[in-house]
Coordinates of C-alpha atoms in Angstrom, one line a residue:
M1 CA 80.3 104.6 119.7
R2 CA 83.7 104.0 120.8
K3 CA 83.0 100.8 122.1
R4 CA 81.9 99.3 118.9
L5 CA 84.7 100.9 117.0
L6 CA 87.1 99.3 119.7
L7 CA 85.1 95.8 118.7
C8 CA 85.9 96.7 114.5
L9 CA 89.4 97.5 115.9
L10 CA 90.3 94.3 117.2
A11 CA 88.2 92.1 114.2
A12 CA 90.8 93.4 112.1
G13 CA 94.2 93.4 114.2
V14 CA 92.6 89.3 114.6
L15 CA 93.1 89.8 110.4
L16 CA 96.1 91.0 110.8
L17 CA 97.8 88.5 112.9
G18 CA 96.9 85.9 109.8
R19 CA 99.2 88.2 108.1
A20 CA 102.0 88.0 110.6
G21 CA 105.9 88.0 109.1
K22 CA 104.7 88.9 105.3
T23 CA 105.2 91.9 103.7
S24 CA 101.4 93.7 103.6
L25 CA 101.5 96.7 101.9
P26 CA 99.3 97.3 100.6
A27 CA 97.5 94.7 102.1
S28 CA 96.0 92.1 99.5
G29 CA 92.4 92.7 100.7
P30 CA 90.1 95.3 103.2
A31 CA 89.6 94.2 106.6
E32 CA 86.1 92.9 106.9
I33 CA 84.6 96.1 108.0
P34 CA 80.2 95.9 108.0
S35 CA 79.5 97.9 105.1
E36 CA 76.9 100.4 107.1
N37 CA 80.1 101.4 108.6
R38 CA 82.2 104.6 107.2
Y39 CA 85.7 105.9 108.8
V40 CA 87.8 109.4 108.4
A41 CA 90.3 110.7 110.1
L42 CA 90.8 114.3 111.0
T43 CA 93.9 115.9 111.2
F44 CA 95.6 119.0 112.8
D45 CA 98.6 120.4 111.9
D46 CA 101.1 123.3 113.6
G47 CA 99.6 122.7 117.4
P48 CA 99.3 122.6 119.6
R49 CA 97.5 126.5 120.5
R50 CA 96.6 126.8 124.1
S51 CA 93.4 128.8 122.9
T52 CA 92.2 126.9 120.2
T53 CA 93.2 122.9 120.9
E54 CA 91.7 122.9 124.5
K55 CA 88.5 124.1 122.8
L56 CA 88.8 121.5 120.1
L57 CA 89.6 119.1 122.7
D58 CA 86.6 119.2 124.5
G59 CA 84.4 119.4 121.7
L60 CA 85.3 116.4 120.1
L61 CA 85.4 114.4 123.9
E62 CA 81.9 115.3 124.0
R63 CA 81.1 113.7 120.5
G64 CA 83.2 110.4 121.1
A65 CA 85.3 111.5 117.8
S66 CA 89.4 110.7 117.7
A67 CA 91.9 112.9 115.5
T68 CA 95.4 112.4 114.8
F69 CA 97.6 115.6 116.0
F70 CA 100.7 117.0 114.4
V71 CA 102.3 119.5 116.7
V72 CA 105.4 121.4 116.0
G73 CA 108.0 120.7 118.2
E74 CA 109.0 125.0 119.0
E75 CA 104.7 124.6 120.0
L76 CA 105.3 122.5 123.4
A77 CA 106.7 124.2 125.7
G78 CA 104.0 124.8 128.3
N79 CA 101.6 122.8 126.6
E80 CA 102.8 119.6 127.6
D81 CA 99.3 119.1 129.9
L82 CA 97.3 119.2 126.4
V83 CA 99.7 117.3 124.8
E84 CA 99.4 114.3 127.6
R85 CA 95.4 115.0 127.6
M86 CA 95.1 114.0 123.6
K87 CA 97.1 111.0 124.3
N88 CA 94.6 110.2 127.2
E89 CA 91.6 110.5 125.2
G90 CA 92.3 108.2 122.8
H91 CA 94.1 110.7 120.6
Q92 CA 97.2 110.1 118.1
I93 CA 100.0 112.2 118.4
G94 CA 102.4 112.9 115.1
N95 CA 105.5 115.4 114.2
H96 CA 105.5 118.1 112.5
T97 CA 108.9 119.3 112.7
W98 CA 110.5 121.5 115.4
S99 CA 110.3 124.2 113.3
H100 CA 108.0 124.3 110.8
V101 CA 111.0 123.4 108.1
R102 CA 110.1 122.1 104.5
L103 CA 111.4 119.2 104.0
T104 CA 112.3 119.7 100.3
G105 CA 115.6 121.4 99.6
T106 CA 116.5 121.0 103.1
P107 CA 120.0 118.9 104.0
N108 CA 119.2 116.1 105.4
E109 CA 121.0 116.5 108.2
T110 CA 118.9 119.9 109.2
A111 CA 115.5 117.4 108.8
L112 CA 116.8 114.7 110.4
E113 CA 118.1 116.8 113.4
E114 CA 114.4 118.9 113.3
L115 CA 112.4 115.7 113.6
G116 CA 114.0 114.1 115.9
R117 CA 114.1 116.8 118.1
T118 CA 110.6 117.3 118.2
D119 CA 110.7 113.2 118.5
E120 CA 112.4 113.5 122.0
A121 CA 110.5 116.2 123.0
L122 CA 107.7 113.6 122.4
R123 CA 109.2 111.2 124.3
D124 CA 109.9 113.8 127.7
I125 CA 106.3 114.2 127.7
L126 CA 104.3 110.7 126.6
G127 CA 107.4 108.3 126.7
D128 CA 108.3 105.6 124.3
G129 CA 106.1 105.3 120.5
D130 CA 105.9 105.9 117.3
Y131 CA 105.3 109.5 116.3
W132 CA 104.5 109.0 112.8
I133 CA 105.6 112.4 110.8
R134 CA 103.4 114.7 108.3
P135 CA 106.2 116.9 106.8
P136 CA 105.1 120.6 106.4
Y137 CA 103.9 121.0 103.5
G138 CA 103.4 117.1 102.8
M139 CA 106.2 117.3 100.6
V140 CA 109.8 115.5 101.8
E141 CA 112.5 114.5 100.0
E142 CA 112.6 111.0 98.3
E143 CA 116.4 110.3 100.0
L144 CA 114.6 111.0 104.1
E145 CA 111.8 109.5 103.2
S146 CA 114.0 106.1 103.3
L147 CA 116.1 107.0 106.2
L148 CA 112.7 107.3 108.5
Q149 CA 111.6 104.9 111.2
V150 CA 108.2 106.0 111.3
P151 CA 104.9 106.0 108.5
L152 CA 104.6 109.2 106.7
V153 CA 100.6 110.8 106.4
K154 CA 99.3 113.5 103.5
W155 CA 96.0 113.9 103.3
S156 CA 93.2 113.5 100.8
V157 CA 91.1 116.2 101.4
D158 CA 92.4 119.8 101.8
P159 CA 89.7 122.9 102.9
K160 CA 93.0 125.6 102.6
D161 CA 91.4 126.3 106.1
W162 CA 94.6 128.1 106.4
E163 CA 93.8 130.8 103.7
S164 CA 90.6 131.0 103.9
R165 CA 90.3 131.0 107.8
D166 CA 86.4 131.2 107.0
T167 CA 84.1 128.3 109.0
K168 CA 81.4 128.2 106.4
K169 CA 84.3 127.8 103.3
V170 CA 86.2 124.9 104.9
V171 CA 82.7 123.1 105.4
E172 CA 81.5 123.8 101.9
A173 CA 85.2 122.2 100.8
I174 CA 85.0 119.0 103.3
R175 CA 81.6 118.1 102.7
E176 CA 82.1 118.7 98.6
N177 CA 85.3 116.6 98.7
V178 CA 84.6 113.8 101.9
G179 CA 84.0 110.4 101.3
H180 CA 84.8 106.6 103.3
N181 CA 88.5 106.5 104.3
A182 CA 89.3 110.4 103.7
I183 CA 92.3 111.8 106.2
I184 CA 91.1 115.5 106.5
L185 CA 93.7 118.2 106.9
L186 CA 93.1 120.6 109.1
H187 CA 94.8 123.6 111.7
D188 CA 94.2 124.1 115.0
I189 CA 95.6 126.9 115.6
Y190 CA 92.5 128.9 113.8
P191 CA 89.3 129.3 115.6
T192 CA 87.5 128.9 112.4
S193 CA 89.1 125.7 111.9
V194 CA 88.1 124.1 115.1
E195 CA 84.4 125.7 114.4
A196 CA 84.2 124.3 110.9
A197 CA 85.7 120.7 112.5
L198 CA 83.0 120.6 115.0
Q199 CA 80.6 120.8 112.6
M200 CA 81.5 118.4 110.5
V201 CA 82.1 116.1 113.0
D202 CA 78.6 116.5 113.7
A203 CA 77.1 116.5 110.3
L204 CA 79.4 113.6 109.0
Q205 CA 78.3 111.4 112.3
A206 CA 74.5 111.9 111.5
E207 CA 75.3 110.3 108.3
G208 CA 77.1 107.6 109.7
Y209 CA 80.8 108.2 109.6
W210 CA 83.0 107.0 112.2
F211 CA 86.0 109.1 113.3
V212 CA 89.2 107.5 113.6
T213 CA 92.9 107.9 114.2
V214 CA 94.9 107.7 110.6
E215 CA 96.9 104.4 112.7
E216 CA 93.1 103.5 113.2
L217 CA 91.9 103.8 109.5
L218 CA 94.9 102.0 108.5
L219 CA 94.2 99.1 110.3
L220 CA 90.2 99.2 109.6
N221 CA 91.7 98.7 105.9
G222 CA 94.2 95.7 106.8
V223 CA 97.1 97.9 106.0
T224 CA 100.2 97.1 108.0
P225 CA 101.7 100.8 108.1
Q226 CA 105.9 100.8 107.2
P227 CA 107.9 103.1 108.3
G228 CA 109.3 105.3 105.5
V229 CA 106.2 105.4 103.6
M230 CA 103.9 108.0 102.9
Y231 CA 99.9 107.3 103.5
R232 CA 97.5 110.0 101.9
S233 CA 94.1 108.0 102.9
G234 CA 92.8 105.0 104.4
N235 CA 92.4 102.9 101.4
P236 CA 94.5 100.2 100.3

C-alpha cells in the first residue's frame, strides 16, 4: 500500500514541477488521482505522551498508515525518541506552540517566542525542516499569520475527543463527517482517542481510504503549500 502511495505522490510531484515558478494556491486543478483512491489525513495534537503515543505509533505502523503530529514543546523532553520514531516511520511532525498558548489575544512577540522555542527544539531533535503550525484551538490573528514562514493546518472533522473521551462516540462522530480529503483532529494524549483512531483506520482502509500526512494530502491534490496560509482540508 505504501509503495503505491509513493508512486501517486511522485506522479503528483511531476505534475507540480510543470507549474514551477507560478503562484499555485489554490491550484488551477487537482492532481490526476485514480478515482478509486480516497485520502484522509489523521492529525494528533498535544503530545507526545509516552503511555499513549507509543501505542498509537505501534498501531499505525502495523496498519501502514501515516499521520501528522502537532507536538507541544514542553512535552518533548524525555520523549525525543518518540519524535525521532515519528519521522523515521514516515509521519509528519508539526508545531503546536511551547505551552499550548492561545494565539488570539496574545501579543505577537509572545506568540512568536512560543512557536520559535518549539521549532528550535524540533530542529535539535530532527534537524532542519519545515515544521508546520497548528494553532491551539485552531485560531490565529491575521497579523501573526502574515509573519509566519510555514503553512498552518486546521481541520475539517472534529469529533471532540477531548470532551467525550469515549471511544465509541469519537468513532461515530468521525464516521458521520469523514470524506475524501478530510483532515481529522484527534489528541494522542487520551487512550480513548488512540483506540478510536486505530478503529477508524481499520474501518476506512476497508472502504478504500488511504491515510497520508497533511503535506502528502495537499500534494496529491496539486496544492503547493504556502507560508502563512491555513489549510482545513486537502480540497484545492
